[in-house]
Every structure is written in C-alpha cells, then in structure tokens.
Coordinates of C-alpha atoms in Angstrom, one line a residue:
Chain A
X629 CA -18.1 17.7 3.6
X630 CA -16.5 19.8 1.2
X631 CA -12.9 19.8 1.6
X632 CA -11.8 22.1 -1.1
X633 CA -13.4 24.8 0.5
X634 CA -10.9 24.7 2.9
X635 CA -8.0 25.6 0.6
X636 CA -9.3 29.0 0.0
X637 CA -7.3 31.7 -1.5
X638 CA -6.5 33.1 1.8
X639 CA -5.0 30.1 3.2
X640 CA -2.8 29.1 0.3
X641 CA -1.4 32.2 0.2
X642 CA -0.2 32.5 4.1
X643 CA 1.2 28.6 3.4
X644 CA 2.8 30.6 0.3
X645 CA 4.1 33.4 1.7
X646 CA 4.0 32.8 5.8
X647 CA 3.8 36.6 8.1
X648 CA 5.9 36.4 11.2
X649 CA 8.3 33.3 9.4
X650 CA 11.8 32.8 11.6
X651 CA 13.1 33.3 14.8
X652 CA 13.1 36.1 17.3
X653 CA 16.8 37.7 18.8
X654 CA 15.1 38.1 22.1
X655 CA 11.9 36.2 23.5
X656 CA 10.7 35.9 26.5
X657 CA 8.4 33.0 25.9
X658 CA 9.0 29.9 23.8
X659 CA 7.7 26.8 23.1
X660 CA 7.8 23.9 20.5
X661 CA 4.8 21.8 19.4
X662 CA 4.3 18.5 17.5
X663 CA 2.1 16.6 15.8
X664 CA 3.5 12.7 16.1
X665 CA 0.6 11.4 14.1
X666 CA 2.3 13.2 10.8
X667 CA 5.8 14.4 12.3
X668 CA 4.8 17.7 11.8
X669 CA 6.4 20.5 14.3
X670 CA 6.6 24.0 15.1
X671 CA 8.4 26.2 16.8
X672 CA 6.9 29.7 18.4
X673 CA 8.7 32.3 19.7
X674 CA 7.1 35.8 21.3
X675 CA 8.5 38.6 23.1
X676 CA 6.0 40.1 26.2
X677 CA 6.0 43.5 27.0
X678 CA 4.3 43.5 30.2
X679 CA 0.8 41.8 29.3
X680 CA 1.2 42.6 25.6
X681 CA 2.4 40.5 22.7
X682 CA 4.9 42.7 21.2
X683 CA 6.6 40.3 18.9
X684 CA 6.0 36.9 17.7
X685 CA 7.8 34.6 15.4
X686 CA 7.0 30.9 13.9
X687 CA 9.0 28.0 12.1
X688 CA 8.9 24.3 11.0
X689 CA 7.7 21.7 9.5
X690 CA 3.5 21.5 8.7
X691 CA 1.1 21.0 6.2
X692 CA -0.7 23.9 4.2
X693 CA -3.4 24.3 6.9
X694 CA -0.9 24.4 9.8
X695 CA 1.5 26.9 8.1
X696 CA -1.6 28.9 6.9
X697 CA -2.7 29.1 10.6
X698 CA 0.4 29.6 12.3
X699 CA 1.0 32.7 9.8
X700 CA -2.5 34.1 10.6
X701 CA -2.8 33.2 13.9
X702 CA 0.6 35.7 14.1
X703 CA -0.7 38.8 12.4
X704 CA -3.6 38.5 14.8
X705 CA -2.5 37.8 18.2
X706 CA 0.7 40.4 17.8
X707 CA -0.1 43.5 19.9
X708 CA -2.7 42.0 21.6
X709 CA -2.8 41.1 25.4
X710 CA -2.1 37.2 26.6
X711 CA -5.8 37.5 27.8
X712 CA -7.3 38.7 24.9
X713 CA -4.7 35.8 23.1
X714 CA -6.1 33.0 25.6
X715 CA -9.5 34.1 24.2
X716 CA -8.3 33.8 20.8
X717 CA -6.9 30.5 21.6
X718 CA -10.5 29.0 22.9
X719 CA -12.4 30.4 20.0
X720 CA -10.5 28.9 17.6
X721 CA -10.3 25.7 19.0
X722 CA -13.9 25.7 19.5
X723 CA -14.2 26.8 16.2
X724 CA -12.3 23.5 15.0
X725 CA -13.7 21.1 16.8
X726 CA -17.4 22.3 15.6
X727 CA -18.5 23.7 19.6
X728 CA -18.5 27.2 18.2
X729 CA -21.6 28.7 17.5
X730 CA -20.2 30.8 14.4
X731 CA -23.4 33.3 14.3
X732 CA -22.8 34.1 17.9
X733 CA -20.4 36.8 18.8
X734 CA -16.9 36.1 18.7
X735 CA -13.6 37.8 17.8
X736 CA -12.2 35.7 15.3
X737 CA -12.8 37.6 12.3
X738 CA -11.1 36.5 9.1
X739 CA -10.0 33.5 11.1
X740 CA -13.3 31.9 10.2
X741 CA -11.6 30.8 6.9
X742 CA -10.7 27.7 9.1
X743 CA -14.2 26.7 10.0
X744 CA -14.3 23.9 7.5
X745 CA -11.8 21.8 9.2
X746 CA -14.6 20.9 11.5
X747 CA -15.6 18.7 9.0
X748 CA -12.0 16.6 8.4
X749 CA -11.7 15.5 12.1
X750 CA -8.3 14.1 10.5
X751 CA -7.5 17.7 9.9
X752 CA -8.4 19.5 13.3
X753 CA -4.9 18.8 14.6
X754 CA -3.3 20.7 11.8
X755 CA -5.3 24.0 12.3
X756 CA -5.1 24.1 16.0
X757 CA -1.4 23.1 16.6
X758 CA -0.2 26.4 16.4
X759 CA -2.8 27.8 18.7
X760 CA -1.9 24.7 21.1
X761 CA 1.5 26.2 20.9
X762 CA 1.0 29.6 21.6
X763 CA -0.5 28.4 24.5
X764 CA 1.8 26.3 25.8
X765 CA 4.4 29.2 25.6
X766 CA 2.3 32.1 27.1
X767 CA 2.3 29.4 30.0
X768 CA 5.9 28.4 29.7
X769 CA 5.7 25.1 28.7
X770 CA 8.4 24.8 26.1
X771 CA 7.4 21.4 24.4
X772 CA 3.9 20.0 23.4
X773 CA 2.5 17.9 21.6
X774 CA -1.3 17.0 20.2
X775 CA -0.5 14.0 21.9
X776 CA 0.5 14.8 25.3
X777 CA -1.9 13.6 28.0
X778 CA -0.6 15.9 30.8
X779 CA -1.1 18.9 28.1
X780 CA -3.8 21.5 29.3
X781 CA -5.5 21.5 25.9
X782 CA -5.1 17.8 25.1
X783 CA -9.2 17.2 26.7
X784 CA -10.3 19.4 24.6
X785 CA -8.6 18.6 21.2
X786 CA -9.3 14.5 21.7
X787 CA -8.2 11.9 19.5
X788 CA -9.0 13.4 15.5
Chain B
X917 CA -2.1 20.0 -19.6
X918 CA -1.3 16.4 -20.8
X919 CA -4.2 14.7 -22.1
X920 CA -4.3 10.8 -21.2
X921 CA -5.3 9.0 -24.0
X922 CA -6.6 5.6 -23.1
X923 CA -5.4 4.1 -26.1
X924 CA -2.0 4.5 -24.4
X925 CA -2.9 2.2 -21.8
X926 CA -1.6 -1.4 -21.4
X927 CA -3.8 -4.0 -23.4
X928 CA -4.5 -7.1 -22.0
X929 CA -3.9 -10.0 -23.6
X930 CA -4.9 -12.2 -20.6
X931 CA -8.5 -12.9 -19.7
X932 CA -8.4 -11.1 -16.4
X933 CA -12.0 -9.5 -16.4
X934 CA -11.9 -6.6 -13.7
X935 CA -15.2 -5.4 -14.4
X936 CA -16.9 -8.7 -13.7
X937 CA -14.4 -8.9 -10.3
X938 CA -15.5 -5.1 -9.3
X939 CA -19.0 -5.9 -9.4
X940 CA -18.8 -8.1 -6.6
X941 CA -17.5 -5.2 -4.5
X942 CA -20.4 -3.0 -3.4
X943 CA -18.3 -0.6 -2.0
X944 CA -16.8 0.2 -5.1
X945 CA -19.8 1.9 -6.0
X946 CA -19.9 4.4 -3.7
X947 CA -19.6 8.2 -4.8
X948 CA -17.4 10.6 -2.5
X949 CA -18.1 14.0 -2.8
X950 CA -19.8 13.1 -5.7
X951 CA -17.0 11.3 -7.7
X952 CA -16.7 7.9 -8.1
X953 CA -14.7 6.3 -5.0
X954 CA -11.0 5.6 -6.6
X955 CA -9.8 3.4 -3.2
X956 CA -5.7 3.3 -3.2
X957 CA -5.3 2.4 0.6
X958 CA -5.6 -1.3 -0.2
X959 CA -2.0 -1.9 2.0
X960 CA -4.1 -0.2 4.7
X961 CA -6.8 -2.8 4.4
X962 CA -8.9 -4.3 1.2
X963 CA -12.3 -4.5 0.5
X964 CA -14.7 -7.2 1.1
X965 CA -16.3 -9.0 -1.9
X966 CA -19.7 -10.2 -1.9
X967 CA -19.3 -14.0 -1.7
X968 CA -17.3 -13.2 1.7
X969 CA -20.1 -10.8 3.0
X970 CA -22.5 -13.6 2.2
X971 CA -20.1 -16.1 3.8
X972 CA -20.4 -14.2 7.1
X973 CA -23.9 -13.5 6.8
X974 CA -24.4 -17.7 6.2
X975 CA -22.4 -18.1 9.3
X976 CA -24.2 -16.0 11.7
X977 CA -27.7 -16.7 10.5
X978 CA -27.3 -20.6 10.5
X979 CA -24.2 -22.0 12.0
X980 CA -22.8 -19.7 15.3
X981 CA -22.3 -21.4 18.5
X982 CA -19.6 -21.5 20.4
X983 CA -16.7 -24.1 19.3
X984 CA -14.6 -27.3 20.6
X985 CA -16.9 -27.8 23.6
X986 CA -20.6 -28.4 22.6
X987 CA -22.3 -31.5 22.1
X988 CA -25.3 -29.7 20.3
X989 CA -25.8 -29.5 16.3
X990 CA -24.5 -25.6 16.3
X991 CA -21.5 -26.2 18.0
X992 CA -20.2 -29.1 16.0
X993 CA -21.2 -26.6 13.1
X994 CA -19.1 -23.9 14.2
X995 CA -16.2 -26.0 14.8
X996 CA -16.4 -28.0 11.7
X997 CA -16.5 -24.6 9.8
X998 CA -13.7 -23.0 11.8
X999 CA -11.6 -26.3 11.1
X1000 CA -12.6 -26.0 7.4
X1001 CA -11.3 -22.5 7.4
X1002 CA -7.8 -23.3 9.1
X1003 CA -7.2 -26.1 6.0
X1004 CA -8.2 -23.8 3.6
X1005 CA -5.6 -21.1 4.8
X1006 CA -3.2 -24.7 5.5
X1007 CA -3.8 -25.0 1.2
X1008 CA -3.4 -21.2 0.5
X1009 CA -0.1 -21.0 2.1
X1010 CA 1.1 -24.5 1.0
X1011 CA 1.8 -25.3 4.7
X1012 CA 2.3 -29.1 5.5
X1013 CA -0.5 -29.8 7.9
X1014 CA -3.4 -27.8 9.5
X1015 CA -1.7 -27.6 13.0
X1016 CA 0.6 -25.5 11.9
X1017 CA -1.8 -22.6 11.2
X1018 CA -2.6 -20.7 14.0
X1019 CA -5.7 -18.0 14.1
X1020 CA -4.7 -14.6 15.5
X1021 CA -5.9 -11.6 15.9
X1022 CA -3.9 -10.5 13.1
X1023 CA -0.1 -9.7 12.3
X1024 CA 0.6 -7.9 15.1
X1025 CA -0.9 -10.4 17.3
X1026 CA 0.9 -13.0 15.5
X1027 CA 4.6 -11.7 15.6
X1028 CA 3.9 -10.5 19.5
X1029 CA 2.7 -14.5 19.3
X1030 CA 6.3 -16.0 18.4
X1031 CA 8.0 -13.0 21.0
X1032 CA 6.1 -14.2 24.0
X1033 CA 6.2 -17.9 23.0
X1034 CA 9.7 -18.5 21.2
X1035 CA 11.7 -15.4 22.0
X1036 CA 11.4 -15.3 25.9
X1037 CA 11.8 -19.0 25.6
X1038 CA 15.2 -19.0 23.6
X1039 CA 16.5 -15.4 23.4
X1040 CA 18.6 -14.5 26.5
X1041 CA 21.4 -12.2 27.6
X1042 CA 23.5 -11.0 24.9
X1043 CA 21.8 -12.3 21.9
X1044 CA 21.2 -11.2 18.6
X1045 CA 18.3 -10.8 16.7
X1046 CA 18.3 -9.2 13.2
X1047 CA 15.7 -7.1 11.5
X1048 CA 15.6 -4.8 8.4
X1049 CA 15.5 -0.8 8.4
X1050 CA 11.9 -1.7 6.4
X1051 CA 10.0 -3.3 9.5
X1052 CA 6.9 -2.6 9.9
X1053 CA 6.6 -1.2 13.8
X1054 CA 4.7 -4.4 14.4
X1055 CA 8.0 -6.4 13.9
X1056 CA 10.4 -3.9 15.4
X1057 CA 8.3 -2.8 19.2
X1058 CA 8.2 -6.7 20.3
X1059 CA 11.4 -7.4 19.8
X1060 CA 12.6 -4.2 21.1
X1061 CA 10.7 -5.3 24.5
X1062 CA 12.3 -8.6 24.1
X1063 CA 15.7 -7.1 23.8
X1064 CA 15.2 -5.0 26.9
X1065 CA 13.7 -7.4 29.2
X1066 CA 16.5 -10.2 28.3
X1067 CA 19.7 -8.0 27.2
X1068 CA 19.6 -8.8 23.9
X1069 CA 20.6 -7.0 20.7
X1070 CA 19.0 -6.0 17.9
X1071 CA 20.9 -5.5 14.7
X1072 CA 19.4 -3.7 11.7
X1073 CA 20.0 -4.9 8.0
X1074 CA 20.1 -1.2 6.0
X1075 CA 18.6 -0.3 2.6
X1076 CA 19.7 1.5 -0.5
X1077 CA 18.3 4.2 -1.8
X1078 CA 15.8 2.4 -3.9
X1079 CA 14.6 1.1 -0.9
X1080 CA 16.2 -2.4 -1.1
X1081 CA 17.9 -4.5 1.2
X1082 CA 21.4 -4.7 1.4
X1083 CA 21.7 -8.6 1.3
X1084 CA 25.7 -8.2 1.6
X1085 CA 25.0 -6.2 4.8
X1086 CA 22.7 -8.9 6.2
X1087 CA 24.8 -11.6 5.9
X1088 CA 27.7 -10.0 7.1
X1089 CA 25.6 -9.1 10.4
X1090 CA 25.4 -12.9 11.6
X1091 CA 27.9 -13.8 14.5
X1092 CA 27.5 -16.5 16.7
X1093 CA 25.0 -14.7 19.1
X1094 CA 22.4 -14.3 16.2
X1095 CA 19.6 -15.8 17.1
X1096 CA 16.9 -14.9 15.1
X1097 CA 15.5 -12.9 12.2
X1098 CA 12.5 -11.0 11.2
X1099 CA 11.9 -9.5 7.9
X1100 CA 9.0 -8.2 5.9
X1101 CA 8.4 -9.9 2.6
X1102 CA 7.0 -6.9 1.3
X1103 CA 7.5 -3.5 2.5
X1104 CA 4.1 -1.3 3.3
X1105 CA 5.8 1.6 2.6
X1106 CA 7.6 1.1 -0.4
X1107 CA 6.1 -1.6 -2.4
X1108 CA 9.7 -3.9 -1.8
X1109 CA 9.7 -7.7 -2.2
X1110 CA 12.7 -8.8 -0.3
X1111 CA 14.7 -11.8 -1.1
X1112 CA 13.8 -13.7 1.7
X1113 CA 13.8 -17.0 0.1
X1114 CA 17.7 -16.4 0.3
X1115 CA 17.5 -14.8 3.1
X1116 CA 15.9 -17.5 4.8
X1117 CA 18.5 -20.4 3.1
X1118 CA 21.7 -17.9 4.5
X1119 CA 20.2 -17.9 8.2
X1120 CA 19.4 -21.6 8.3
X1121 CA 22.7 -22.4 7.1
X1122 CA 23.9 -20.6 10.7
X1123 CA 20.5 -22.8 12.5
X1124 CA 18.9 -19.0 13.1
X1125 CA 15.1 -19.3 12.2
X1126 CA 13.3 -16.6 10.6
X1127 CA 10.0 -15.0 11.1
X1128 CA 8.6 -13.9 7.6
X1129 CA 6.3 -10.9 8.6
X1130 CA 3.7 -11.8 5.3
X1131 CA 1.0 -8.6 5.8
X1132 CA 1.8 -7.2 2.4
X1133 CA 2.8 -10.6 0.2
X1134 CA 0.0 -12.7 0.8
X1135 CA -2.9 -10.5 -0.4
X1136 CA -0.8 -10.1 -3.3
X1137 CA 1.4 -13.0 -4.2
X1138 CA 1.6 -16.8 -4.3
X1139 CA 3.1 -17.4 -0.8
X1140 CA 4.6 -21.2 -0.6
X1141 CA 5.8 -21.5 3.3
X1142 CA 7.3 -25.2 2.1
X1143 CA 9.2 -23.6 -0.7
X1144 CA 10.3 -20.3 1.5
X1145 CA 11.0 -22.8 4.0
X1146 CA 10.7 -20.3 6.7
X1147 CA 10.2 -21.2 10.3
X1148 CA 7.3 -18.5 11.0
X1149 CA 4.6 -16.4 8.7
X1150 CA 2.5 -14.2 10.3
X1151 CA -0.2 -12.2 8.1
X1152 CA -3.8 -10.3 8.2
X1153 CA -6.9 -11.3 6.9
X1154 CA -8.4 -7.7 6.6
X1155 CA -5.6 -6.7 3.8
X1156 CA -6.9 -9.8 1.8
X1157 CA -10.5 -9.3 1.3
X1158 CA -11.3 -10.9 4.8
X1159 CA -12.9 -9.9 7.6
X1160 CA -10.6 -7.7 10.4
X1161 CA -9.8 -9.3 13.9
X1162 CA -8.4 -12.1 12.1
X1163 CA -5.0 -12.9 11.1
X1164 CA -2.2 -16.0 10.9
X1165 CA 0.8 -17.1 12.5
X1166 CA 2.5 -20.3 10.2
X1167 CA 5.0 -21.9 12.2
X1168 CA 6.9 -25.4 11.6
X1169 CA 5.2 -27.9 13.8
X1170 CA 8.2 -28.6 15.6
X1171 CA 8.8 -25.1 16.6
X1172 CA 5.3 -24.6 17.8
X1173 CA 5.4 -27.5 19.8
X1174 CA 8.7 -26.4 21.6
X1175 CA 7.1 -22.7 22.3
X1176 CA 5.6 -21.5 25.3
X1177 CA 2.1 -20.5 25.3
X1178 CA 1.6 -17.1 24.8
X1179 CA -2.1 -16.5 26.3
X1180 CA -3.5 -18.4 29.2
X1181 CA -6.9 -19.6 29.2
X1182 CA -9.9 -21.8 28.1
X1183 CA -9.5 -24.3 25.3
X1184 CA -5.5 -24.1 25.1
X1185 CA -5.4 -26.6 28.3
X1186 CA -6.4 -30.2 28.7
X1187 CA -6.4 -30.3 32.2
X1188 CA -6.0 -27.6 35.0
X1189 CA -5.4 -28.1 39.1
X1190 CA -4.5 -25.4 40.9
X1191 CA -1.0 -27.7 41.0
X1192 CA -0.3 -28.1 37.4
X1193 CA -2.2 -27.5 33.9
X1194 CA -1.3 -29.4 31.1
X1195 CA -1.3 -27.3 28.0
X1196 CA -3.3 -28.6 25.0
X1197 CA -1.6 -29.6 22.0
X1198 CA -0.9 -27.2 18.8
X1199 CA -2.4 -25.3 17.5
X1200 CA -5.3 -24.9 20.3
X1201 CA -2.1 -24.8 22.7
X1202 CA -2.1 -21.1 21.2
X1203 CA -5.5 -20.3 20.6
X1204 CA -6.6 -19.4 24.4
X1205 CA -10.5 -18.5 24.8
X1206 CA -13.1 -17.9 22.2
X1207 CA -11.4 -17.1 18.8
X1208 CA -13.0 -15.1 16.1
X1209 CA -15.2 -17.3 14.7
X1210 CA -16.9 -15.5 12.5
X1211 CA -13.9 -13.9 10.9
X1212 CA -12.0 -16.9 10.7
X1213 CA -15.0 -18.2 8.8
X1214 CA -14.8 -15.0 6.4
X1215 CA -11.1 -15.6 5.6
X1216 CA -11.6 -19.0 4.5
X1217 CA -14.2 -17.3 2.1
X1218 CA -11.7 -15.0 1.3
X1219 CA -8.8 -17.1 0.4
X1220 CA -11.3 -19.0 -1.8
X1221 CA -12.3 -16.1 -3.4
X1222 CA -8.7 -14.9 -4.3
X1223 CA -7.7 -18.4 -5.3
X1224 CA -10.3 -18.7 -7.9
X1225 CA -9.0 -15.8 -9.5
X1226 CA -6.0 -16.9 -9.1
X1227 CA -2.8 -15.5 -7.1
X1228 CA -0.6 -15.6 -10.1
X1229 CA -3.3 -13.6 -12.1
X1230 CA -4.0 -11.0 -9.7
X1231 CA 0.0 -10.3 -9.5
X1232 CA 0.2 -10.1 -13.2
X1233 CA -2.4 -7.8 -13.3
X1234 CA -1.1 -5.9 -10.7
X1235 CA 1.8 -5.5 -12.0
X1236 CA 0.3 -4.1 -15.1
X1237 CA -1.5 -1.1 -13.0
X1238 CA 1.7 -0.5 -11.0
X1239 CA 3.6 -0.1 -14.5
X1240 CA 1.2 2.1 -16.0
X1241 CA 0.9 4.3 -12.6
X1242 CA 4.5 4.6 -12.6
X1243 CA 4.8 5.3 -16.0
X1244 CA 2.1 8.2 -15.9
X1245 CA 3.6 9.1 -12.4
X1246 CA 7.4 9.5 -13.7
X1247 CA 5.7 12.2 -16.6
X1248 CA 4.4 14.5 -13.7
X1249 CA 6.7 17.4 -13.3
X1250 CA 8.1 18.2 -9.1
X1251 CA 6.8 14.4 -8.3
X1252 CA 9.3 11.6 -6.8
X1253 CA 8.2 8.4 -6.3
X1254 CA 9.8 7.0 -3.0
X1255 CA 10.9 3.4 -3.3
X1256 CA 11.8 2.2 -6.8
X1257 CA 13.3 -1.3 -6.0
X1258 CA 13.0 -3.4 -8.8
X1259 CA 11.0 -5.9 -7.5
X1260 CA 7.8 -4.1 -6.4
X1261 CA 4.2 -4.8 -5.6
X1262 CA 1.9 -2.4 -6.7
X1263 CA 2.4 0.4 -4.4
X1264 CA 3.4 4.4 -4.9
X1265 CA 4.7 6.3 -2.7
X1266 CA 5.5 9.9 -3.6
X1267 CA 6.4 13.4 -2.7
X1268 CA 4.9 16.2 -4.3
X1269 CA 7.3 19.5 -4.2
X1270 CA 6.1 22.0 -1.9
X1271 CA 3.1 20.4 -1.1
X1272 CA 2.5 18.2 2.3
X1273 CA 1.4 14.8 2.1
X1274 CA -1.7 15.6 4.5
X1275 CA -2.6 18.6 1.9
X1276 CA -2.5 16.2 -0.9
X1277 CA -4.7 13.2 0.6
X1278 CA -7.2 15.8 1.6
X1279 CA -7.4 17.3 -2.0
X1280 CA -7.5 13.7 -3.2
X1281 CA -10.3 13.3 -1.1
X1282 CA -12.3 15.5 -2.7
X1283 CA -11.8 13.9 -6.2
X1284 CA -12.8 10.5 -4.7
X1285 CA -9.4 9.3 -4.7
X1286 CA -8.5 7.3 -0.9
X1287 CA -4.3 7.5 -0.5
X1288 CA -2.6 7.3 2.8
X1289 CA -0.5 10.2 4.1
X1290 CA 2.0 9.9 6.9
X1291 CA 4.8 7.8 8.1
X1292 CA 2.6 4.5 7.4
X1293 CA 4.5 3.2 10.7
X1294 CA 7.7 2.7 8.9
X1295 CA 9.4 5.9 10.7
X1296 CA 13.0 4.0 10.3
X1297 CA 12.4 3.9 6.5
X1298 CA 11.2 7.7 6.4
X1299 CA 14.4 8.3 8.5
X1300 CA 17.1 6.8 6.4
X1301 CA 15.3 7.7 2.8
X1302 CA 14.9 11.6 4.6
X1303 CA 11.3 12.1 3.7
X1304 CA 9.0 13.5 7.3
X1305 CA 6.1 11.6 5.2
X1306 CA 4.8 10.4 1.9
X1307 CA 1.5 9.6 0.0
X1308 CA 0.8 6.5 -0.6
X1309 CA -1.3 5.0 -3.5
X1310 CA -1.4 1.2 -2.8
X1311 CA -3.6 -0.9 -5.7
X1312 CA -5.6 -4.0 -5.6
X1313 CA -6.6 -6.2 -8.5
X1314 CA -10.1 -4.8 -8.5
X1315 CA -8.7 -1.2 -9.4
X1316 CA -8.1 -0.3 -13.2
X1317 CA -6.6 1.4 -15.6
X1318 CA -8.8 4.3 -15.3
X1319 CA -8.7 4.9 -12.1
X1320 CA -5.2 5.1 -12.6
X1321 CA -5.8 8.1 -14.8
X1322 CA -8.4 9.7 -12.3
X1323 CA -5.4 9.5 -9.6
X1324 CA -3.0 11.1 -11.8
X1325 CA -5.1 14.1 -12.6
X1326 CA -6.4 14.4 -9.0
X1327 CA -2.4 15.0 -8.9
X1328 CA -2.2 17.6 -11.4
X1329 CA -5.4 19.1 -9.6
X1330 CA -3.6 19.4 -6.0
X1331 CA -0.2 20.9 -8.3
X1332 CA -2.9 23.7 -10.1
X1333 CA -4.0 24.5 -6.5
X1334 CA -0.6 24.8 -5.3
X1335 CA 1.0 27.1 -7.9

C-alpha cells in the first residue's frame, strides 16, 4: 500500500483548480450525491443535447480525491454520449474496486491516476461518488447516497 | 520549517516510565509503510498490553467452561474468575457492592439497558429527558426511540464555542416533568471533561436520576461512582486496554432492583413456567444468556494493569502529552483546534485550512500516524461548531512526546503536499 502515490500532481491540481466547477443555467439532468459516512456531498448538473452531454458542472463539499475525481470526470465526459459515459462509469468503478484489469483494453486514459484507491478501502467511495452521482443524474435519480440500498450502484460499491 | 528541539519538551520529575510501559504493548512495535506506528486513535479503541493478552490465553487454555450451572471443575473455575473480575471492576470504580456492576457488551449496550430497564418503566407521555449537545450518538438514539414510543420530549443542554456545557442553561432546562438526565463524562470528539458531579447534585435535588456515559473517562482518570453519586455509569472495555465485546453498567442497587429486565433468557431467571417467570436477583437479572466470559476476565486483568500504573499517574502524564501537543499545534499555521475547554482529556480535534480531514487521515497514515477522521458519531457537535468533520488525535498513557513530534511533522508534510 502506498497512500502517498494517490496524491499525484494531477490530482492535487484538479483539487486546487477544479474544472467545470459551479452550476448550469440550463440543465436537463441533475443529481446530488451524499457520502453520509463523512458528510461529503456533490451536486452534478448536465445538459443532454440528444444523446450528447453538451455541458456539465459540479459543486459541493468533499475531500481532494472526490473533488479531483469529479473535476476530471467532467472534462472527460463532456462531449461524449450518454452510452460512452455509462461505459466510463462502469470502468471507473471497476478500477476503484480492483475489478478492472488495467492491462486489458479500457477507455479510462489519464483517469488511471485514481487506480491507487483500490488499496485504500475507506477512500474508494470518495473517488466513486462523482461517478455514482453522474450515473444517478443520467438515470433521473435526483438524490443518491453511497449508502443507499435502493441505488442501482450500491451493490457494486459495497461497504468500504 | 521549524526544527523541533527535544530539549524543549517537558521534563518529567515523576517516575512515569513510558518506555517500560510501551515494551508491554506488542502492537506498538509495528511499522506502517515502513514508519514506526504512532497510534493516536485511542478514543476509538485502545491497544492491549501483554499481561491482558496472557490472561486471555490462560483463561482459554485452562479455565474455560460455561458459568453458573456446571458442577464440574472448569465451570466452577470460570464462574469464580468471572465473579472475581466483577469485584475488580467494583473496586476500580469504587461501587458499594459487586451486584451493582453488570457486564454488558459495551457502553452502547449499557445505555440501551437503562433505556429499556428504567426508561420504558418510569418515563411516560409528556415527560422530559435532558441530554447534552456533546452526547455520542449512543446516548442520543436510544432516548429518541424511547421518546417516540412514549411521547416524551428530549431537551438539550447547549455548549459554548470552546465545547463546554453551559451549566446555567442545564439548570434552567429542569421542569416538574423532568424525569431523567443523560450526560457524558468526557467528550469523545473534543475531550471536554464535564462537571458531572455538580450536574448530578443539581438533578438529585429535584429527584431526577442521572446516567453518566463514562466511555471516555474511565480509561483516563480515577472514577469514583460513590463520590459522583451517579445513578448509572456506563463504559467499555476495549477503550481501556481490555477486549472488545465487554462493557460495564454500574447502577445503584435500589434502582436496578426496581427496573425491568432488558433481555430475556437463561441465567436471568429463578424459575420459569409457561404461566409465570420469576426473575433472578441483580446483577444476574440483567445478564441473560451466556455472557462474554473471556472478555470479562480480560477486562478484570486490564483494570489490574491500569491500577498498577495508577489512574492518577496516567491522568497526570496524559495531561502533559496534551499540553505539549496543544502547544506544538498552536505553532502550526492554518491549523485550528476544535474544542478548547479549560478541562480536557488528551484529545485534539482539529482542522487544517484547505485540506479535508480524509486527506489528512490518509496522508498521516502514510507517515505511520493513525488518527480518526469524520464526524466521530457526534453530528450535533459538528453542526453546533459549524465543522463538517474533523481530524482527531487521541492519546493514551503509552504515547510519547516524540510521537507528538512525529504527528506534528506529519501535519507539516500534509500542508506541504497541499500548497
């Protein structure tokens, strides 16, 4: 385990200067994600033009891992289709929980800087929360929680 | 960067030999990420010294059987050891009689016992229960459940910005409907030592019984339940060098006798027919089923160990640790201590500007330093002090001044990473 390796320059930079931080005037989809274990919350708004995520923004209170994950997520999914976003959500979640073979083909690119969380069970939820919330927004679930049992992604996240 | 000068550390005139004590805790020799373990999460759970580990091994290897029923050697031995442990706990808190000491699974279980055994019998519709803002969730939720069931009301003693109870406000909360007071002796999140003796005297003058949650006090100071005159005192074994799964409820005999049982089962009865069951006398009335015998024996060994060092010596040494750590922390820029009560145990909750507690916790772990982050099961305190979460370092008598230095250096490292 090397917890320090998680705090790489790119993550620290996105934490300090989060991209797409704020709110949208016009949003077709919106969700708020909570992690009741630490009180963190994240608000994600996006606008779909047809199947394309044309704009996306987030804001909230969270740790550096969560904020950087949200920031990088918005830069990656912006301009992608809903289906591509869902693929990334699944791959990111699998990476964070250690279920993804990083040597096999995937679409995560520089998001692999978060691969280290798989060795930090208590921090997995921090990294996943933005993706979890994006999934909820895309499926028109307005509030979600890392502990919500009826949440479609709960089973995959499990107890950290 | 400030150079820590070890000659500035307090010099001990006492004979407190922390290195000799540390040698008795095998787990303290661990290395984390190739750094020596600096264990500062003692308010969550403490570590176990070799004499307690040895006692558990001796019990399991030569004394174990079920208690209170067998006529054979092992059952008699286990029963005797279990009851001897009860007497050790009686002496540790200076209870008048050993039957006033009930073995539970921990503080939470002890409080739930009082809620079911006393609260459900004696608290009714329109009655009022006084709790404090500082309470751990375990001394809030059971009473909320009772209030909902009975139609009772909970009134809450406020705190000031330092994290101290406002005793005047406490006194003004009493009405002729006040039926119960629950107060924690020491705050788990902030370390505040509450003036429970004074609060108990005030409640008693109005005929109101008081439960003290002593989970964070019993491991760190001399507790005398007769001097406090509390009606109930709850604490856990695993926070005081004992095993998990064992705790104590002290209760005044006359109250325990009037209470209804909490759990039904074997051992808590004198006779059972399908028409009628006669309950056993205290403490057995409250110890249904096979109790955690080995953990109870282990807790007896733990209080022997603590008493051997001396609770007053432990309190004095831990105060020196707190003062040194507080002083060092005050020198750090952009760090704010949460909880600055005049009377405190060795607990330091804090915020680092611009860094989330979870990031602090993960990065300190990389330095070998174990701390707790989050809301510490006291969301009302966090709400009142307007902090979403804190990082908490909580010390024990086996921590050292150089561990304080390692902790402070760790925070400087965190700050460097985040600048």
